[in-house]
PDB file of C-alpha atoms in Angstrom:
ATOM      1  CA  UNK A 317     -24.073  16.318  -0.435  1.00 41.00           C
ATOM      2  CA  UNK A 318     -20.574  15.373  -1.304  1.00 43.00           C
ATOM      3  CA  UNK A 319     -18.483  17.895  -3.271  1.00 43.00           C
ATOM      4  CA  UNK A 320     -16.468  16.561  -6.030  1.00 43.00           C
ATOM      5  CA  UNK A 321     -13.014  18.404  -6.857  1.00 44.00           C
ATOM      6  CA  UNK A 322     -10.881  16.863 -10.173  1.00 45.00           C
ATOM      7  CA  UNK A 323      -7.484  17.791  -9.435  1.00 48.00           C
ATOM      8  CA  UNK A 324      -5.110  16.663 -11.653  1.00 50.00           C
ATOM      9  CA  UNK A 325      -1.830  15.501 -10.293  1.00 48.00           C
ATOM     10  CA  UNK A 326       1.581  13.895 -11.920  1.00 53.00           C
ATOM     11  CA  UNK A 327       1.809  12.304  -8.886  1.00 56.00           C
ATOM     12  CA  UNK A 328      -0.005   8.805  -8.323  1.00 62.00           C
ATOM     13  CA  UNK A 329       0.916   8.494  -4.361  1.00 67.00           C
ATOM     14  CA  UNK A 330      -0.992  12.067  -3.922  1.00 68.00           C
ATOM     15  CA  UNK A 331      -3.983  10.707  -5.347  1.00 69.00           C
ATOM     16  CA  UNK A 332      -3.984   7.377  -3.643  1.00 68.00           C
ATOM     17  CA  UNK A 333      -3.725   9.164  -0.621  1.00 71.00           C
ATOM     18  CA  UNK A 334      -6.429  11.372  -1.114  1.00 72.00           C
ATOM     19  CA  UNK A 335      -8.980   8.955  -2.183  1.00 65.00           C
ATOM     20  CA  UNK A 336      -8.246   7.197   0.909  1.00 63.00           C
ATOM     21  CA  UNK A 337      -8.585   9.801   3.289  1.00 73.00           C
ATOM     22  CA  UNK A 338     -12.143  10.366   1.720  1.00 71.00           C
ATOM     23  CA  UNK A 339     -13.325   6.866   2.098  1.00 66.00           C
ATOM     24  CA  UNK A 340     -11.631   5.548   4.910  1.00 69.00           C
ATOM     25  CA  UNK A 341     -14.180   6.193   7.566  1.00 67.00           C
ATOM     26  CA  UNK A 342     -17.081   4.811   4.861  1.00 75.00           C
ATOM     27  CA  UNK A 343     -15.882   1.784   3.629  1.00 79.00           C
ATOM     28  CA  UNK A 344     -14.476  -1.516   4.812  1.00 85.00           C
ATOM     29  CA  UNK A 345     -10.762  -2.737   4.517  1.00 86.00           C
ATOM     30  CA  UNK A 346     -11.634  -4.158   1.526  1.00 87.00           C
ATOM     31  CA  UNK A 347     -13.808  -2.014  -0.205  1.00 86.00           C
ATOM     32  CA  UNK A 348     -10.560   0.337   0.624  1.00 84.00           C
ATOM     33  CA  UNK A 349      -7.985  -2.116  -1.196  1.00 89.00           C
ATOM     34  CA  UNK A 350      -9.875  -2.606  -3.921  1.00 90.00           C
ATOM     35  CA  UNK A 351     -10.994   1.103  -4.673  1.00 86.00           C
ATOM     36  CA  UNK A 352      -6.744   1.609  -4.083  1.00 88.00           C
ATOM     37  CA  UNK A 353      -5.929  -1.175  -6.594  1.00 91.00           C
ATOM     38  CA  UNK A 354      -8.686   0.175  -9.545  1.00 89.00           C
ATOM     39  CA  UNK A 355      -6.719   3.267  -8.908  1.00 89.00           C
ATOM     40  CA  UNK A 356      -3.313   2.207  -8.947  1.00 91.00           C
ATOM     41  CA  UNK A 357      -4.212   0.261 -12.618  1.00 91.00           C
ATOM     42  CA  UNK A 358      -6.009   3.451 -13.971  1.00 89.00           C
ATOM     43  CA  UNK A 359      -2.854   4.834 -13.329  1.00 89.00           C
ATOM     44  CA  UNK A 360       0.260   2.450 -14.313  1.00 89.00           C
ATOM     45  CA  UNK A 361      -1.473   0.146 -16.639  1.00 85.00           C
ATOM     46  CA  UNK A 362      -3.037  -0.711 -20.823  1.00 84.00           C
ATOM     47  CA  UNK A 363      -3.856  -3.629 -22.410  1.00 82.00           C
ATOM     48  CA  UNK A 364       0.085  -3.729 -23.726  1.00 86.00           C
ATOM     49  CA  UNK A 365       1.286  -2.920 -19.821  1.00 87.00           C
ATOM     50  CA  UNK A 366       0.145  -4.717 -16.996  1.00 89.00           C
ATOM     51  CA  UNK A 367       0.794  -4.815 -13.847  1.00 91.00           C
ATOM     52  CA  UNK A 368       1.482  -8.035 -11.197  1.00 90.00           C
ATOM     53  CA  UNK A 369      -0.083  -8.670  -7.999  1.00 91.00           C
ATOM     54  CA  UNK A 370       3.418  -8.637  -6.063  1.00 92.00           C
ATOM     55  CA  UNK A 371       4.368  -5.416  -7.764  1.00 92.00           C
ATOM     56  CA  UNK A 372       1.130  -3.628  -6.700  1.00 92.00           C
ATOM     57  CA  UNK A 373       0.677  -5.047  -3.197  1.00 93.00           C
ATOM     58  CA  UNK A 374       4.044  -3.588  -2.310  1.00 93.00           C
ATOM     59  CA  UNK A 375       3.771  -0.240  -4.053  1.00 92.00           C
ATOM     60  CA  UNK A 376       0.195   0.078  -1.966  1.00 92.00           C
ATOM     61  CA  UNK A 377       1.456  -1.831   1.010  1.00 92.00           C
ATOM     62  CA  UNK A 378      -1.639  -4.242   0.892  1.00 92.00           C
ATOM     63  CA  UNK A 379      -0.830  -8.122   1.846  1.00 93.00           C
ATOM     64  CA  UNK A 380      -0.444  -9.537  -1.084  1.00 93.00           C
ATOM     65  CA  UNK A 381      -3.183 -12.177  -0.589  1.00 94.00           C
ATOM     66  CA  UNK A 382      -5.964 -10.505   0.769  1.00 93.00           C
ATOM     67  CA  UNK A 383      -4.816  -7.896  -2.306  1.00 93.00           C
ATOM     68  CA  UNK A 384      -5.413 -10.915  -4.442  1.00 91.00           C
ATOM     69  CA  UNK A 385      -8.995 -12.360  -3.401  1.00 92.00           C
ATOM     70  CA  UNK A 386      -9.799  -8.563  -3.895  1.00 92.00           C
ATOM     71  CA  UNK A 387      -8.628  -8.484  -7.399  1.00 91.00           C
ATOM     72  CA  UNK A 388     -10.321 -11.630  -8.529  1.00 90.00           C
ATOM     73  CA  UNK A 389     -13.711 -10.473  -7.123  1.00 91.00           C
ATOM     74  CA  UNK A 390     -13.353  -7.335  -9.216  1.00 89.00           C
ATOM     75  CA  UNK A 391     -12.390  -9.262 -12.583  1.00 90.00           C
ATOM     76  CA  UNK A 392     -14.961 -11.293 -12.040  1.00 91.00           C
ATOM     77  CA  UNK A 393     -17.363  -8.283 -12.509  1.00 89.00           C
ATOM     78  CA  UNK A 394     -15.655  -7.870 -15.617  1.00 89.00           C
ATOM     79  CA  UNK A 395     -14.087  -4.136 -13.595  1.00 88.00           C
ATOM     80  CA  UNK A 396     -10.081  -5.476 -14.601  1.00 89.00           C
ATOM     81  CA  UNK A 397      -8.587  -7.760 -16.857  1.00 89.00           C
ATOM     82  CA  UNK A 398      -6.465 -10.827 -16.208  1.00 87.00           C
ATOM     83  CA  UNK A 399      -3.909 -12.439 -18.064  1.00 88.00           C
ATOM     84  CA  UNK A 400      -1.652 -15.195 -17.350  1.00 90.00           C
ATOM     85  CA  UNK A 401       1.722 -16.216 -18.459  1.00 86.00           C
ATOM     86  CA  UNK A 402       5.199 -14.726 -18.707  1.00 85.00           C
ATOM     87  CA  UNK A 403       3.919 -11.639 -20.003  1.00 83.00           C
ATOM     88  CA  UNK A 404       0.570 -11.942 -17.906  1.00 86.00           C
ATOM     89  CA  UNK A 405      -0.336  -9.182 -15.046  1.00 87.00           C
ATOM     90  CA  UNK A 406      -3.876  -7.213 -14.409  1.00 88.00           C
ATOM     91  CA  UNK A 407      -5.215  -4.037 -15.951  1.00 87.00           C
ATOM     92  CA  UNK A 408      -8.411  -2.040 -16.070  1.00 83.00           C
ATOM     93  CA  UNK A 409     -11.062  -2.519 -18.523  1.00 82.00           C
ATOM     94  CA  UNK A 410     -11.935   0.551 -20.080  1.00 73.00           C
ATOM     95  CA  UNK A 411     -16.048   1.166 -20.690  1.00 63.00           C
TER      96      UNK A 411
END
């Protein structure tokens, strides 16, 4: 049985990092990037901020396109939000 710890931390890096280590040796590459990404959008985005794919595969250091095919998978289980345009970028649905 896994024990859970909340630790709350100012710091989104920390966390990343952490949630990495836990489920690096568990999951694939990709279930990795994506779990990194729904993360990184809990953290730095709304529905009035969002957040590109360039901006996010270089702040986790995820190729960009592989980042990208991981992202649309994950809005198309309605997990994050698209929008396109000028003002257009990603964000995480709230339930």
């Amino acid at each position: 049985m896994m024990k859970v710890i909340w630790i709350n931390m100012s710091n989104s890096s920390i966390l990343l990092k952490f949630a990495l280590r836990i489920f690096k040796l568990m999951l694939s590459k990709a279930c990795q990037y994506a779990i990194r990404a729904a993360l990184y959008l809990a953290i730095h985005s709304s529905e009035t901020q969002k957040v590109g794919v360039k901006e996010m595969a270089s702040s986790l250091e995820i190729p960009q396109h592989f980042l990208g095919k991981t992202l649309q998978q994950l809005a198309r289980y309605h997990l994050i939000s698209s929008v396109k345009g000028p003002n257009g970028g990603l964000y995480l649905i709230h339930i």
